[in-house]
Short mmCIF file of C-alpha atoms in Angstrom, two decimals:
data_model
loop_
_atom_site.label_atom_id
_atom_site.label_comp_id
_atom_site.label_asym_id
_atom_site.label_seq_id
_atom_site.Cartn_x
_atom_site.Cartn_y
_atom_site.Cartn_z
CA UNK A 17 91.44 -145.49 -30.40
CA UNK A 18 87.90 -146.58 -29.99
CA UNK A 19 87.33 -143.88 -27.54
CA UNK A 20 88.88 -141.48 -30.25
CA UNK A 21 86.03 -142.42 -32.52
CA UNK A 22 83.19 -142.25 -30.63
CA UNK A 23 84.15 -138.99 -29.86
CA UNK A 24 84.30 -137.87 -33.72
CA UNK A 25 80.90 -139.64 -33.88
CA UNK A 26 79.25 -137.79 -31.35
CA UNK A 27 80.52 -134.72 -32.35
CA UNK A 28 79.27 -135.40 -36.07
CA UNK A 29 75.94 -135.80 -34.70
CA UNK A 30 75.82 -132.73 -32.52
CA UNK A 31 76.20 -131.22 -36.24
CA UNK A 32 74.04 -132.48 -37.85
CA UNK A 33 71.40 -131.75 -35.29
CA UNK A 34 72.19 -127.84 -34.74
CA UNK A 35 72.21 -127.51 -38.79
CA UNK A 36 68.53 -129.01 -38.96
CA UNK A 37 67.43 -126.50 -35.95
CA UNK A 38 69.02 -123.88 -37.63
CA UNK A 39 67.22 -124.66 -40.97
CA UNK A 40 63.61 -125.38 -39.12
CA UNK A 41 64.15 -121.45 -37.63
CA UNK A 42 65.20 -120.21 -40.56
CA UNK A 43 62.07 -121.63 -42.22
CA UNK A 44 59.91 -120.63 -39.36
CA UNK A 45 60.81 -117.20 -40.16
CA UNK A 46 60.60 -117.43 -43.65
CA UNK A 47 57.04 -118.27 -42.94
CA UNK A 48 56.45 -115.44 -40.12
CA UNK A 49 57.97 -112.98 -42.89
CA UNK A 50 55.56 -113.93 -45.62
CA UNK A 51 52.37 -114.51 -43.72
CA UNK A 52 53.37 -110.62 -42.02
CA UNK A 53 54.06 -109.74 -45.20
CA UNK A 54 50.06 -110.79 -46.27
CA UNK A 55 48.54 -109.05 -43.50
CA UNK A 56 50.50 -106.11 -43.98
CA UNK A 57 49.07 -105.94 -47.95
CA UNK A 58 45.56 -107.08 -46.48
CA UNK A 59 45.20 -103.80 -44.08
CA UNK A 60 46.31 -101.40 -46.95
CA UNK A 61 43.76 -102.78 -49.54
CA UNK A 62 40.98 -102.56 -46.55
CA UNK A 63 42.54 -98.40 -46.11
CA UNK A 64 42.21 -97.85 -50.08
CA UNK A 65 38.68 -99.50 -50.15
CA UNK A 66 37.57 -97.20 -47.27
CA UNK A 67 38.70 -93.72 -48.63
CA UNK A 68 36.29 -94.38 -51.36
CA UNK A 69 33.67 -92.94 -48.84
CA UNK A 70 32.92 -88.81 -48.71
CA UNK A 71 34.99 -88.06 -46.04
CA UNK A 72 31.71 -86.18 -44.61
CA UNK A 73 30.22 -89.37 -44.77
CA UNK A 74 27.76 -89.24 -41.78
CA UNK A 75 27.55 -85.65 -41.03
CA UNK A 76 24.21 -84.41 -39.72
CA UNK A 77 24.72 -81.17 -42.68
CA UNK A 78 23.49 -83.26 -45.41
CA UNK A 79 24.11 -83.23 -49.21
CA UNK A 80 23.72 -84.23 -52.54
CA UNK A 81 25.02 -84.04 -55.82
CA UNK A 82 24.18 -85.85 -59.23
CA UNK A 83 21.35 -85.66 -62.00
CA UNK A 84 18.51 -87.07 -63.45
CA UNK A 85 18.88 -88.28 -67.14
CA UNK A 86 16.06 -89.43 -68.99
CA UNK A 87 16.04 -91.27 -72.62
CA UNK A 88 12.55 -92.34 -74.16
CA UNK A 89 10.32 -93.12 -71.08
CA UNK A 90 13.46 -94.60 -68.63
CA UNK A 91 14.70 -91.75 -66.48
CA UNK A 92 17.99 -92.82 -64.36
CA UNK A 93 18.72 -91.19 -61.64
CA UNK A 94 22.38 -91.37 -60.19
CA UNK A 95 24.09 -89.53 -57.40
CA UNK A 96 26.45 -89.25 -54.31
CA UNK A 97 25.61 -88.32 -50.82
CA UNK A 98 26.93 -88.21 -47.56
CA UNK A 99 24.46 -89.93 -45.68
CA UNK A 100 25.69 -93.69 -44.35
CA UNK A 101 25.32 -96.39 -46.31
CA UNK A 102 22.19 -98.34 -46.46
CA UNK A 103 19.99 -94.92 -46.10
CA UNK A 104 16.85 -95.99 -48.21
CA UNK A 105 15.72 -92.95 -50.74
CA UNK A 106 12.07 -92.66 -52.34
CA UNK A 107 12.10 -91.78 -55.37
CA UNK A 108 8.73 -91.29 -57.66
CA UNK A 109 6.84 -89.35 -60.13
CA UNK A 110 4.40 -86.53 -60.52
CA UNK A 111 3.00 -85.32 -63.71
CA UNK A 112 2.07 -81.69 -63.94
CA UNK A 113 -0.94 -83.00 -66.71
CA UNK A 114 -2.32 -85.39 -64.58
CA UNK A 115 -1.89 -88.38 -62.21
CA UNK A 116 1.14 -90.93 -62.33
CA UNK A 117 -0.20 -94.74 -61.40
CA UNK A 118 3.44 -96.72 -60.47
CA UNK A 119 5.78 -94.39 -61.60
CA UNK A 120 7.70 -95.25 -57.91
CA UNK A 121 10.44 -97.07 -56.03
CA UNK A 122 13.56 -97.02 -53.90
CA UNK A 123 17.32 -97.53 -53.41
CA UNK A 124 19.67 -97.66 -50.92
CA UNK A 125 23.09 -95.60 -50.24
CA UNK A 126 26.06 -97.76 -51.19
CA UNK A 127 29.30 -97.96 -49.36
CA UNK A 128 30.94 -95.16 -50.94
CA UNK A 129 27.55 -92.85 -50.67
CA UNK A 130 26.78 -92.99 -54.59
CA UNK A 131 23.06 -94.16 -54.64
CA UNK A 132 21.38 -95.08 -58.61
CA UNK A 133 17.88 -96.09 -59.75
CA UNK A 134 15.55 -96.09 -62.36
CA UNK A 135 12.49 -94.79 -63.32
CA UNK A 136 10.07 -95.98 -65.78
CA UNK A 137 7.73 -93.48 -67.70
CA UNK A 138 3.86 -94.58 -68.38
CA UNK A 139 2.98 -94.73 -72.00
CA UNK A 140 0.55 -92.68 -71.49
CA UNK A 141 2.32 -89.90 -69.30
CA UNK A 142 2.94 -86.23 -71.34
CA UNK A 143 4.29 -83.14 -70.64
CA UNK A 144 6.52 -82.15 -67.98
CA UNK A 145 7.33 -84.23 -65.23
CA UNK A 146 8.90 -84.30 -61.80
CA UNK A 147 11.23 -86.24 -60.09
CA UNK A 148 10.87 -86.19 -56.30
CA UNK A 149 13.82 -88.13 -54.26
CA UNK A 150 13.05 -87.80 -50.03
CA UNK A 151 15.18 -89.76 -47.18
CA UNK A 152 13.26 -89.89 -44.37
CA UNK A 153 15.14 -91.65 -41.04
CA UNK A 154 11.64 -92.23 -38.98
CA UNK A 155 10.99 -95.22 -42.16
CA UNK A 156 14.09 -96.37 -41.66
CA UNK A 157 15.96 -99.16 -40.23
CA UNK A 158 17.15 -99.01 -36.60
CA UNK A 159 20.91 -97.76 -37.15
CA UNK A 160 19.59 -94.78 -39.33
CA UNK A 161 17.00 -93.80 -36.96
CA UNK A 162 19.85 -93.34 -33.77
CA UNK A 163 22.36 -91.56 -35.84
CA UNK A 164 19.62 -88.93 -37.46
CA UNK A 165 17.09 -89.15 -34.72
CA UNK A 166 13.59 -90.81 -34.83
CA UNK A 167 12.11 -88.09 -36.35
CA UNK A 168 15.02 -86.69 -38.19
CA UNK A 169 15.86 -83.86 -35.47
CA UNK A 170 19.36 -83.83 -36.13
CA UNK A 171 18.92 -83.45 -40.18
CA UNK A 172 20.45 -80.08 -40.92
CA UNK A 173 21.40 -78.27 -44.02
CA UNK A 174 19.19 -76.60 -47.51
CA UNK A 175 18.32 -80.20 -48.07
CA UNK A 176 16.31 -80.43 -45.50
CA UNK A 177 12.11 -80.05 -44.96
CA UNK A 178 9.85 -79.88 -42.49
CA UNK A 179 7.04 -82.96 -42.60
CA UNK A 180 3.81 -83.32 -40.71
CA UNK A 181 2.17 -86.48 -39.96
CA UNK A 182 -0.62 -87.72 -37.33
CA UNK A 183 0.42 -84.19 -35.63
CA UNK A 184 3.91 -85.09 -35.48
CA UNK A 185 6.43 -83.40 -37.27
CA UNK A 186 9.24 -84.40 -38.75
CA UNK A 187 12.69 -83.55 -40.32
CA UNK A 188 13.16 -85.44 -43.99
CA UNK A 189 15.27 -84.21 -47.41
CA UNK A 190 13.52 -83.66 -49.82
CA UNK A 191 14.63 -82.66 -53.74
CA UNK A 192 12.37 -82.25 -57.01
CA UNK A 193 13.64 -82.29 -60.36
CA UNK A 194 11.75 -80.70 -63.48
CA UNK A 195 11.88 -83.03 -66.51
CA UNK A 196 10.42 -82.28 -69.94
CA UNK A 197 9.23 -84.62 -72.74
CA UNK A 198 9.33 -82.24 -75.55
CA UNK A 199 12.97 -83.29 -76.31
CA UNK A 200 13.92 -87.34 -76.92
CA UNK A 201 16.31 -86.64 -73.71
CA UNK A 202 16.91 -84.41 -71.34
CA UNK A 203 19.19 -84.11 -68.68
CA UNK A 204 18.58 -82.23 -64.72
CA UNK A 205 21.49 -81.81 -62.25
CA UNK A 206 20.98 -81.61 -58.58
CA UNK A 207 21.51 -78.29 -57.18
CA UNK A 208 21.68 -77.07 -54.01
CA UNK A 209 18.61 -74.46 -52.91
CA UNK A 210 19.28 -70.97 -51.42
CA UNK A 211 16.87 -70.57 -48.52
CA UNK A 212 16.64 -66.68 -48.01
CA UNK A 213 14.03 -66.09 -44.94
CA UNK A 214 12.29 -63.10 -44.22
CA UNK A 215 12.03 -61.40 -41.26
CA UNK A 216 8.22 -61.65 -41.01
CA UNK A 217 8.00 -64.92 -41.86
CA UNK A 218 5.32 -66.75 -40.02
CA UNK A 219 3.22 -63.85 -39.21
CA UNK A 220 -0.38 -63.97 -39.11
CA UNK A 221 -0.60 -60.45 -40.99
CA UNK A 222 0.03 -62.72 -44.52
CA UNK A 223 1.99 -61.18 -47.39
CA UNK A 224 2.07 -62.64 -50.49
CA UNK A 225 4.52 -60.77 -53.43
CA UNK A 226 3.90 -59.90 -57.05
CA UNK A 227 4.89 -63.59 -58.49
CA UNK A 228 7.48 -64.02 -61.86
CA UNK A 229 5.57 -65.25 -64.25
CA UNK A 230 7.17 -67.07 -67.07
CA UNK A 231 5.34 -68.81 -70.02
CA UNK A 232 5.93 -71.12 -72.78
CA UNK A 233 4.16 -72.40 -75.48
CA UNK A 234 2.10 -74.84 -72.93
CA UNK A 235 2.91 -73.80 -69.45
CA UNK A 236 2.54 -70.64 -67.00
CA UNK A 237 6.04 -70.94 -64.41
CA UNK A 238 4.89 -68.99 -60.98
CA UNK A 239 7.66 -68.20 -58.83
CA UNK A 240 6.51 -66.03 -55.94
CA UNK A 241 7.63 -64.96 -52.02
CA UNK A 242 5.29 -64.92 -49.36
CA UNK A 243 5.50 -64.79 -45.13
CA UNK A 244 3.56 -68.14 -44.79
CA UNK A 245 5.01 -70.88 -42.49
CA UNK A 246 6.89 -73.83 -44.23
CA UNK A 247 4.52 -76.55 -45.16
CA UNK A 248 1.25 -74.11 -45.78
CA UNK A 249 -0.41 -75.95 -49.16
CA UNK A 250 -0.39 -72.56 -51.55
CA UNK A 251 -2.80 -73.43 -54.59
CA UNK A 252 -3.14 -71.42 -57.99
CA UNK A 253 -5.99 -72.00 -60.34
CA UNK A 254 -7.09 -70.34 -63.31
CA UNK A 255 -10.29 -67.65 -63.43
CA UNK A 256 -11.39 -67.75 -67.62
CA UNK A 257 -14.37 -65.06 -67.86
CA UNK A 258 -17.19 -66.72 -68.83
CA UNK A 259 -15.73 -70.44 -69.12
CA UNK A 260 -16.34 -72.92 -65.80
CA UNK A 261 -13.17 -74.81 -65.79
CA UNK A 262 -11.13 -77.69 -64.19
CA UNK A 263 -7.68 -79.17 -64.77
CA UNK A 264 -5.82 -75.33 -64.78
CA UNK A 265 -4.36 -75.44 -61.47
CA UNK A 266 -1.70 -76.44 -59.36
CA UNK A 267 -1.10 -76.79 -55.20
CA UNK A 268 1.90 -76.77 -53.31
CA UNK A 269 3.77 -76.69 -50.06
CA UNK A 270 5.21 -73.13 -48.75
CA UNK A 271 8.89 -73.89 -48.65
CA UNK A 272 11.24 -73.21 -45.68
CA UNK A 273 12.08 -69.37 -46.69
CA UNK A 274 8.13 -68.76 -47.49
CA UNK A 275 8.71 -69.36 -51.39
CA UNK A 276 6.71 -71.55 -53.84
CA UNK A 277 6.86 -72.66 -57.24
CA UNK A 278 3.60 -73.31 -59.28
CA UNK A 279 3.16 -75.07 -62.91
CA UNK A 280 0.09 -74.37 -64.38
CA UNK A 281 -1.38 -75.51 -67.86
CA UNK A 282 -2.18 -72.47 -69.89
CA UNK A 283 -5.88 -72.37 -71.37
CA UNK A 284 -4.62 -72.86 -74.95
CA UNK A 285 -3.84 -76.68 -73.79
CA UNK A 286 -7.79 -76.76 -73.72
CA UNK A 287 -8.91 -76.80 -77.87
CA UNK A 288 -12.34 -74.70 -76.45
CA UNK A 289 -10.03 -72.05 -74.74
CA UNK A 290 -7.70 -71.61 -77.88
CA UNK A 291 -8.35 -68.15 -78.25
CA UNK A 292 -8.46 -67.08 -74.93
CA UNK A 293 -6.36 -64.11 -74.22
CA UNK A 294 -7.29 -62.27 -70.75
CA UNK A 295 -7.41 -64.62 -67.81
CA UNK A 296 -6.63 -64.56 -64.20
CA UNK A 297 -4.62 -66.32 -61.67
CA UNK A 298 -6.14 -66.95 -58.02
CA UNK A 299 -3.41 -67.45 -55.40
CA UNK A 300 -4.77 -69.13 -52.64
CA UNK A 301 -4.34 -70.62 -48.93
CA UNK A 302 -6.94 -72.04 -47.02
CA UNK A 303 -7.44 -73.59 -43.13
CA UNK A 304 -9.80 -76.45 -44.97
CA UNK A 305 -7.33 -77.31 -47.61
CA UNK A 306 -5.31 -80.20 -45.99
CA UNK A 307 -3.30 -77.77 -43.49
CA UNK A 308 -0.92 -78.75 -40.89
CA UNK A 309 -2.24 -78.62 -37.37
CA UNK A 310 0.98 -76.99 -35.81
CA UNK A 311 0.33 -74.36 -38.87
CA UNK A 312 -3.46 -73.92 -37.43
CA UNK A 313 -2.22 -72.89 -34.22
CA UNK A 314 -0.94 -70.04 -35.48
CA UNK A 315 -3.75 -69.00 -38.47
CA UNK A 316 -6.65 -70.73 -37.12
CA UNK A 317 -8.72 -73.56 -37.34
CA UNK A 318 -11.06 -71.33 -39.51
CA UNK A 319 -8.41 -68.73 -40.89
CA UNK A 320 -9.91 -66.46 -37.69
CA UNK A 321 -6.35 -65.32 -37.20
CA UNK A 322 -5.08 -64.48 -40.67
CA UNK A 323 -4.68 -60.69 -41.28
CA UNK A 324 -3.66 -58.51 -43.93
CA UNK A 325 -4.79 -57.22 -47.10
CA UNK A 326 -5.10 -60.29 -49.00
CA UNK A 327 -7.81 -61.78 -46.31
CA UNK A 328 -11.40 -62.96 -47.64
CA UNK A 329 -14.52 -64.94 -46.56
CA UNK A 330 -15.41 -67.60 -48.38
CA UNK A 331 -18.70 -69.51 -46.76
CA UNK A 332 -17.89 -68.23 -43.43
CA UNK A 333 -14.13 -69.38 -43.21
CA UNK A 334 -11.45 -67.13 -43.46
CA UNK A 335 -9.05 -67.67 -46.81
CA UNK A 336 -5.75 -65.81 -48.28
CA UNK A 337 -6.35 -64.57 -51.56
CA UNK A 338 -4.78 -62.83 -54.58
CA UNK A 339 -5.79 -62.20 -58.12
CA UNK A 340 -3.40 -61.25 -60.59
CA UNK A 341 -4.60 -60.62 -64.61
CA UNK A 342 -2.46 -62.02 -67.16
CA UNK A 343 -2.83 -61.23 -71.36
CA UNK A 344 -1.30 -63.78 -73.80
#
């Protein structure tokens, strides 16, 4: 009998103990399930956070898109690109009526390649202005540099200019936006530019086309083709008959397809020139005027190897030259 009921004791126990095991798994794998579970929800929030990015993001072909509003004297300027994240842009101002002190300042690419900033307009500032934005990898930080190349080599796309340094030349981007301050606001998208290059371009026999000329009530717009190599400073000043002048000009760099855009004051902005009605516009390129040295090589230290029709002398240095009348 006592046997009996150690027997039913021991067999009680054995219970007992494989229910509590059982239990203890079960609730191991409760655990397993939940903390799976987590992880699993952890790695599809991390997947949505990441498609947020261009899926270009990174591509050597590089883009932008977005606009420049401005309200009062604050312009903001937002945008995406697909450069990586952490690219530093320049932005800052230029004033076609004169020089902009401060008027500057940077921002980086975010995660998901938008990139925003703002601009603050002098008091003092008029007329029309422009925003320049320019990413250039040989400023920035170490990861940039190896994905674009030190000196931007692997930059490609309309985006993208030619800049010369210390003899060194480099690939940046480089966009300018035309902003007036006639209106309380205004409003300039980013557009991509249509590079169209001729097949003479670079040629020491210079051509230089008739120019568009548009005009408003302030302003003369020159838009005009030429053969000259990208990064040739192009300047156009004013000739009044019988008036010695300053102030009526504007200079520029030769774009990558030989173009060049010119904003130039008219007379009238000058009370003594009111009435002015027959004027002339010189379009000029000279050796002395700040030129590249990789551009020299080709025209000359002293202009000795530009030809063509529009060729002059001016104090023994070659210059490219071209008058064109215009009547209000």
């Amino acid at each position: 009998m006592k046997m009996k009921s150690l027997l039913v004791v021991i067999t009680a126990l054995i219970l007992i103990t494989g229910c509590s095991n059982s239990e203890s798994a079960s609730s191991n794998n409760e655990v397993k399930k939940a903390t799976t579970k987590s992880n699993e929800k952890e790695q599809v929030n991390a997947q949505e956070a990441k498609t947020d990015a261009p899926k270009d993001q990174g591509d050597y072909e590089v883009r932008f898109e977005g606009e420049a509003d401005r309200k009062g004297k604050l312009i903001t300027i937002k945008g995406q690109t697909n450069l990586l994240p952490e690219s530093r842009l320049v932005i800052w101002l230029d004033s076609v009526e004169g020089t902009i002190i401060g008027g500057r300042g940077d921002t980086q690419v975010k995660e998901d390649g938008t990139f925003e900033t703002e601009l603050k307009i002098p008091k003092s500032s008029e007329g029309l202005l422009e925003v320049n934005l320019k990413f250039d990898p040989n400023s920035d930080n170490q990861p940039i540099k190896d994905h674009y190349g030190e000196n931007g080599e692997k930059l490609k796309g309309p985006f993208v200019r030619l800049n010369e340094e210390s003899e060194m030349q480099r690939n940046i981007t480089l966009l300018t936006l035309e902003i007036p301050q006639d209106e309380s606001s205004a409003s300039v998208k980013i557009e991509k530019p249509k590079w169209d290059k001729p097949n003479d371009y670079g040629s020491p026999k210079v051509r230089i086309d008739e120019p568009d000329i548009q005009k408003d009530d302030k302003y003369l717009y020159i838009e005009g083709k030429t053969n000259l190599l990208e990064g040739t400073r192009i300047k156009g000043n004013l000739d009044i008959p019988n008036y010695i002048v300053s102030g009526l000009s504007d200079v520029t760099e030769i774009n990558p397809d030989g173009s060049y855009k010119l904003i130039i004051e008219k007379p009238a902005s000058m009370n003594k020139l009111k009435d002015v009605k027959d004027y002339e516009l010189i379009l000029s390129a000279s050796p002395i005027d700040s030129q590249w040295k990789s551009n020299l090589k080709i025209y000359g230290v002293n202009g000795e190897k530009f030809q063509g029709d529009h060729v002059v002398d001016v104090n023994g240095t070659k210059e490219i030259q071209k008058r064109i009348s215009i009547s209000e």
